[in-house]
Coordinates of C-alpha atoms in Angstrom, one line a residue:
M1 CA 2.0 -16.1 -21.0
G2 CA 3.7 -18.2 -18.6
R3 CA 6.8 -16.2 -20.8
Y4 CA 5.6 -12.9 -20.2
V5 CA 5.3 -13.7 -16.1
A6 CA 9.0 -15.2 -16.3
R7 CA 10.1 -12.4 -17.6
R8 CA 8.5 -9.7 -15.5
L9 CA 9.8 -11.6 -12.9
L10 CA 13.3 -11.8 -13.8
L11 CA 13.2 -7.7 -14.5
T12 CA 12.2 -7.4 -10.7
I13 CA 15.6 -8.2 -9.4
P14 CA 17.5 -5.2 -10.8
V15 CA 14.8 -3.3 -9.9
L16 CA 14.9 -4.9 -6.1
I17 CA 18.4 -3.8 -6.4
G18 CA 18.2 -0.4 -7.3
A19 CA 15.4 0.3 -5.3
S20 CA 17.6 -1.2 -2.0
F21 CA 20.6 1.0 -2.9
L22 CA 18.8 4.1 -3.1
I23 CA 17.4 3.3 0.1
F24 CA 20.5 2.4 1.9
A25 CA 21.7 5.5 0.8
M26 CA 19.3 7.8 2.0
V27 CA 19.5 6.3 5.3
Y28 CA 23.4 6.4 5.0
A29 CA 22.8 10.0 4.3
L30 CA 20.0 11.3 7.5
P31 CA 22.0 13.7 9.8
G32 CA 23.0 12.1 13.5
D33 CA 24.5 9.6 14.7
P34 CA 22.2 6.5 15.3
I35 CA 24.8 4.8 18.2
R36 CA 24.9 7.9 20.3
A37 CA 21.4 7.8 19.9
L38 CA 20.7 4.3 21.1
G39 CA 22.1 5.6 24.8
G40 CA 19.4 7.9 25.8
D41 CA 20.0 10.1 28.1
R42 CA 22.8 7.5 29.6
P43 CA 25.8 7.9 26.7
L44 CA 27.4 4.6 26.4
S45 CA 31.0 4.1 27.2
P46 CA 33.6 4.7 24.6
A47 CA 34.2 1.4 24.1
V48 CA 30.8 0.1 23.7
V49 CA 31.0 3.1 20.7
E50 CA 33.5 1.6 19.2
V51 CA 32.6 -2.2 19.4
L52 CA 29.0 -1.4 17.3
R53 CA 30.1 1.1 15.0
E54 CA 32.8 -1.5 14.2
Q55 CA 30.4 -4.2 14.4
F56 CA 27.6 -2.1 11.6
H57 CA 30.5 -0.8 9.7
L58 CA 29.4 2.5 10.1
D59 CA 32.7 4.1 10.0
D60 CA 33.1 2.5 6.2
P61 CA 32.2 4.0 3.5
L62 CA 28.6 3.6 1.9
Y63 CA 29.6 1.1 -1.2
V64 CA 31.2 -0.6 2.1
Q65 CA 28.4 -0.6 4.4
Y66 CA 26.1 -2.0 0.9
W67 CA 28.2 -4.4 0.1
E68 CA 28.6 -6.1 3.5
Y69 CA 24.6 -5.7 3.7
V70 CA 24.4 -7.8 0.3
K71 CA 26.9 -10.5 1.0
G72 CA 24.4 -11.5 4.0
L73 CA 20.8 -11.8 1.6
F74 CA 23.3 -14.4 -0.4
S75 CA 22.7 -16.6 3.2
G76 CA 19.7 -15.4 3.8
D77 CA 20.5 -12.7 6.3
L78 CA 18.8 -9.4 6.2
G79 CA 20.6 -7.9 9.2
T80 CA 20.0 -6.9 12.7
D81 CA 19.4 -4.1 14.3
F82 CA 21.2 -1.7 16.8
R83 CA 19.8 -4.0 19.9
G84 CA 21.0 -7.3 18.4
R85 CA 16.8 -8.7 16.9
P86 CA 17.1 -9.9 13.5
V87 CA 15.0 -7.6 11.1
L88 CA 13.5 -11.0 9.5
E89 CA 11.8 -11.3 13.3
T90 CA 10.5 -8.3 13.4
I91 CA 9.4 -8.4 9.5
E92 CA 7.7 -11.7 10.7
R93 CA 6.3 -9.7 14.0
T94 CA 4.7 -7.0 12.2
L95 CA 3.9 -7.8 8.9
P96 CA 1.0 -9.5 10.0
V97 CA -0.8 -6.4 11.2
T98 CA -0.2 -4.2 7.9
V99 CA -1.7 -7.6 5.9
E100 CA -4.6 -7.4 7.9
L101 CA -4.9 -3.5 7.9
T102 CA -4.9 -3.6 3.5
I103 CA -7.2 -6.4 3.1
V104 CA -9.6 -4.5 5.4
A105 CA -8.9 -1.2 3.3
I106 CA -9.2 -3.0 0.2
V107 CA -12.4 -4.4 0.9
I108 CA -13.6 -1.2 2.2
E109 CA -12.2 0.4 -0.7
A110 CA -14.0 -2.2 -3.1
V111 CA -17.3 -3.0 -2.0
I112 CA -18.2 1.4 -1.4
G113 CA -16.0 3.2 -4.1
L114 CA -17.2 0.1 -6.6
T115 CA -20.8 0.7 -5.6
A116 CA -21.2 4.8 -5.6
G117 CA -19.2 4.4 -8.8
V118 CA -22.0 2.4 -9.7
L119 CA -24.8 3.7 -8.9
A120 CA -23.6 7.4 -10.2
G121 CA -22.7 6.3 -13.4
I122 CA -26.2 4.8 -13.9
R123 CA -27.8 8.2 -12.4
R124 CA -26.1 10.4 -14.1
N125 CA -26.8 14.3 -13.0
S126 CA -28.8 13.0 -10.5
F127 CA -28.8 14.4 -6.6
F128 CA -27.0 11.0 -5.9
D129 CA -24.6 11.6 -8.4
N130 CA -23.7 14.9 -7.5
L131 CA -23.8 13.9 -3.9
V132 CA -20.8 11.3 -4.8
L133 CA -18.8 13.8 -6.7
V134 CA -19.1 16.5 -3.7
S135 CA -18.7 13.9 -1.3
T136 CA -14.9 12.5 -3.0
T137 CA -14.0 15.9 -3.8
L138 CA -14.3 16.4 0.4
V139 CA -12.8 13.4 0.7
V140 CA -9.3 13.7 -1.5
S141 CA -9.1 17.1 -0.8
I142 CA -8.2 16.3 3.0
P143 CA -5.1 15.1 4.1
I144 CA -4.5 11.6 5.5
L145 CA -3.4 13.0 8.7
V146 CA -5.8 15.5 9.5
L147 CA -8.8 12.4 8.6
A148 CA -7.3 10.1 10.6
F149 CA -7.0 12.6 13.5
I150 CA -11.2 13.6 12.5
T151 CA -12.3 9.8 12.5
Q152 CA -10.7 9.1 16.0
L153 CA -11.8 12.1 17.5
L154 CA -15.9 11.9 16.1
F155 CA -16.2 8.2 15.8
G156 CA -14.1 6.8 18.1
L157 CA -14.4 9.3 21.6
K158 CA -17.1 10.7 20.7
L159 CA -19.7 8.3 19.3
G160 CA -17.7 5.9 20.7
W161 CA -18.6 3.4 17.8
F162 CA -15.3 2.5 17.3
P163 CA -11.6 1.6 19.3
I164 CA -9.3 4.7 18.8
A165 CA -5.9 2.4 18.8
G166 CA -4.8 -0.7 19.1
T167 CA -5.1 -4.5 17.6
R168 CA -7.6 -5.5 21.3
E169 CA -10.6 -5.5 19.7
G170 CA -9.6 -7.9 16.6
I171 CA -10.5 -6.9 13.5
Y172 CA -13.1 -4.8 14.9
G173 CA -10.3 -2.4 16.0
Y174 CA -9.1 -2.2 12.1
I175 CA -12.0 -0.6 10.7
L176 CA -11.5 2.6 11.3
P177 CA -8.1 2.9 10.5
G178 CA -9.2 1.0 6.9
L179 CA -11.4 3.5 6.4
V180 CA -9.3 6.4 7.0
L181 CA -6.3 3.9 4.3
A182 CA -8.7 3.8 2.2
S183 CA -10.1 6.7 2.5
G184 CA -9.0 8.7 -0.6
S185 CA -8.8 5.5 -2.8
L186 CA -12.5 4.8 -2.2
A187 CA -13.0 8.6 -3.8
Y188 CA -10.3 7.7 -7.2
V189 CA -12.0 4.3 -7.6
A190 CA -16.0 5.8 -7.3
R191 CA -14.8 8.3 -9.8
L192 CA -13.5 5.8 -12.1
T193 CA -16.0 3.8 -11.7
R194 CA -18.7 6.2 -12.5
T195 CA -17.3 7.7 -16.1
S196 CA -16.2 4.4 -17.0
L197 CA -19.6 3.2 -17.2
A198 CA -20.8 6.1 -18.4
E199 CA -18.9 5.9 -21.6
N200 CA -19.6 2.8 -21.8
L201 CA -23.3 3.5 -21.4
R202 CA -23.2 5.3 -24.9
A203 CA -21.5 2.8 -26.6
D204 CA -22.4 1.1 -30.1
Y205 CA -22.6 -2.2 -28.7
V206 CA -24.4 -1.2 -25.8
R207 CA -26.9 0.6 -28.2
T208 CA -27.3 -2.8 -29.9
A209 CA -27.8 -5.0 -26.5
R210 CA -30.8 -3.1 -25.9
A211 CA -32.0 -2.9 -29.9
K212 CA -32.3 -6.6 -29.1
G213 CA -34.7 -6.3 -26.4
L214 CA -32.6 -7.0 -23.8
P215 CA -33.3 -6.5 -19.9
N216 CA -31.4 -2.9 -18.9
R217 CA -29.8 -4.9 -15.5
T218 CA -28.5 -7.3 -18.4
V219 CA -27.3 -5.0 -20.7
I220 CA -25.5 -2.8 -17.3
V221 CA -24.1 -6.5 -15.7
R222 CA -23.6 -8.7 -17.8
H223 CA -21.9 -6.1 -21.1
T224 CA -21.5 -2.8 -19.6
L225 CA -20.0 -3.1 -16.1
R226 CA -17.6 -6.2 -17.1
N227 CA -15.8 -3.8 -19.8
S228 CA -16.0 -0.8 -16.8
L229 CA -13.8 -2.6 -14.1
I230 CA -10.5 -3.0 -16.3
P231 CA -9.4 0.2 -15.0
V232 CA -11.2 0.2 -11.8
V233 CA -8.7 -3.1 -11.2
T234 CA -5.8 -2.0 -12.6
F235 CA -6.1 1.1 -10.2
I236 CA -6.6 -1.4 -7.0
G237 CA -4.2 -3.3 -7.9
A238 CA -1.6 -0.7 -7.9
D239 CA -3.4 0.6 -4.7
I240 CA -2.5 -1.9 -2.7
G241 CA 1.6 -0.7 -2.6
A242 CA 0.4 2.5 -2.4
L243 CA -2.0 1.2 0.5
L244 CA 1.1 -0.1 2.4
G245 CA 3.2 2.6 2.3
G246 CA 0.0 4.8 3.5
A247 CA -0.1 2.4 6.6
I248 CA 3.2 4.0 7.8
V249 CA 0.6 7.7 9.1
T250 CA -2.3 5.5 9.8
E251 CA -0.5 2.9 12.1
S252 CA 0.7 6.0 13.6
V253 CA -1.4 7.8 14.5
F254 CA -3.5 4.7 15.3
N255 CA -0.9 2.7 16.9
L256 CA -1.2 -0.3 15.4
P257 CA 2.6 -2.1 15.6
G258 CA 2.8 -3.2 12.3
I259 CA 5.7 -2.5 9.7
G260 CA 4.4 1.1 8.5
R261 CA 5.1 2.5 12.3
E262 CA 8.3 -0.3 12.2
V263 CA 10.0 1.7 9.3
F264 CA 8.9 5.3 11.1
D265 CA 10.5 4.3 14.4
S266 CA 13.4 2.8 12.7
V267 CA 14.2 6.0 10.1
R268 CA 13.9 7.9 13.7
A269 CA 16.6 5.8 15.0
Q270 CA 18.3 5.6 11.6
E271 CA 17.9 2.1 12.1
G272 CA 19.1 1.5 8.1
A273 CA 19.1 -2.5 8.3
V274 CA 15.5 -2.5 9.3
V275 CA 14.3 0.7 6.8
V276 CA 16.0 -1.0 3.9
G277 CA 14.6 -4.8 4.5
I278 CA 11.3 -3.4 5.1
V279 CA 10.7 -0.7 2.2
T280 CA 12.5 -3.5 -0.4
L281 CA 9.5 -5.8 0.8
M282 CA 7.1 -2.6 0.1
V283 CA 8.6 -2.7 -3.5
F284 CA 8.7 -6.2 -4.0
F285 CA 4.6 -6.3 -3.3
F286 CA 4.1 -3.4 -5.4
I287 CA 5.7 -5.2 -8.4
F288 CA 4.3 -8.5 -7.9
F289 CA 0.6 -7.0 -7.2
N290 CA 1.0 -5.0 -10.6
L291 CA 1.7 -7.9 -12.3
V292 CA -1.5 -9.9 -10.6
V293 CA -3.5 -6.8 -12.6
D294 CA -1.6 -7.3 -15.8
V295 CA -2.8 -11.0 -15.4
L296 CA -6.1 -10.0 -14.8
Y297 CA -6.5 -7.8 -17.8
A298 CA -6.1 -10.7 -20.1
V299 CA -9.0 -12.9 -18.2
L300 CA -11.4 -9.4 -18.4
D301 CA -10.7 -8.9 -22.3
P302 CA -10.1 -11.1 -24.0
R303 CA -8.7 -9.4 -26.8
I304 CA -5.3 -8.8 -24.8
R305 CA -2.8 -11.2 -25.4
Y306 CA 0.8 -10.9 -23.6
D307 CA 2.5 -13.8 -26.3

């Protein structure tokens, strides 16, 4: 297992280098002049423009700009934005907000999705089963941007149950954006759990356990549910990276100062160093949580070996 984890971590290095170069190239290809946009309605003097373009190597080819960025990484410098603020400080300021939002979304996704999926799987073709199928189809079919505005209007403005923006209410302010962020994944978790549980309930080992006279609760909880959770755990682990990416829309709508909204603002301002630093960090998180899921595979199913 240790050698497998070490090999996966080593493979992370070329993936991060390739991802950072692609992101850098995409920001480089964006139209417009970020230095002229920096001045807004009051254009900067030609001397200031020239100094900034030379400082950030904006007149150099793509490979020169990327090499200058990589040289900074070797010394632990993620660069600065056009206003001179270090990218590392921006990440330290915004990352906790996105992590808290992702944790709330994962908890909502796991609790509601697993509960609905287990109950629907046990009571197949019942009213509750059909309700889960219809409601999850409806949630998946609505774009997250539209769902965010609907929930903001209904639960925030009309009913007044939740704050509609900002983090002043603490963890309470994350519930509504967390629900929106988790909505699509929650539906998939419910359906995946339902299908996996229903298939395992028809397996030979379940019939054998029932033939031995074991109580239905023991058969489901101790024997069936554990096997049914393997694909669900895989999905939830891999979904953490997707939730971090999906936070761009949610944080922008609910005005949360996390890395998602920072990426959105930085893309508009063509802040290449900020976009590359944050998105590369998201890629690392995605790879890391996939590795954690692979390790959990062996814990949930002892038949799986990596050595």
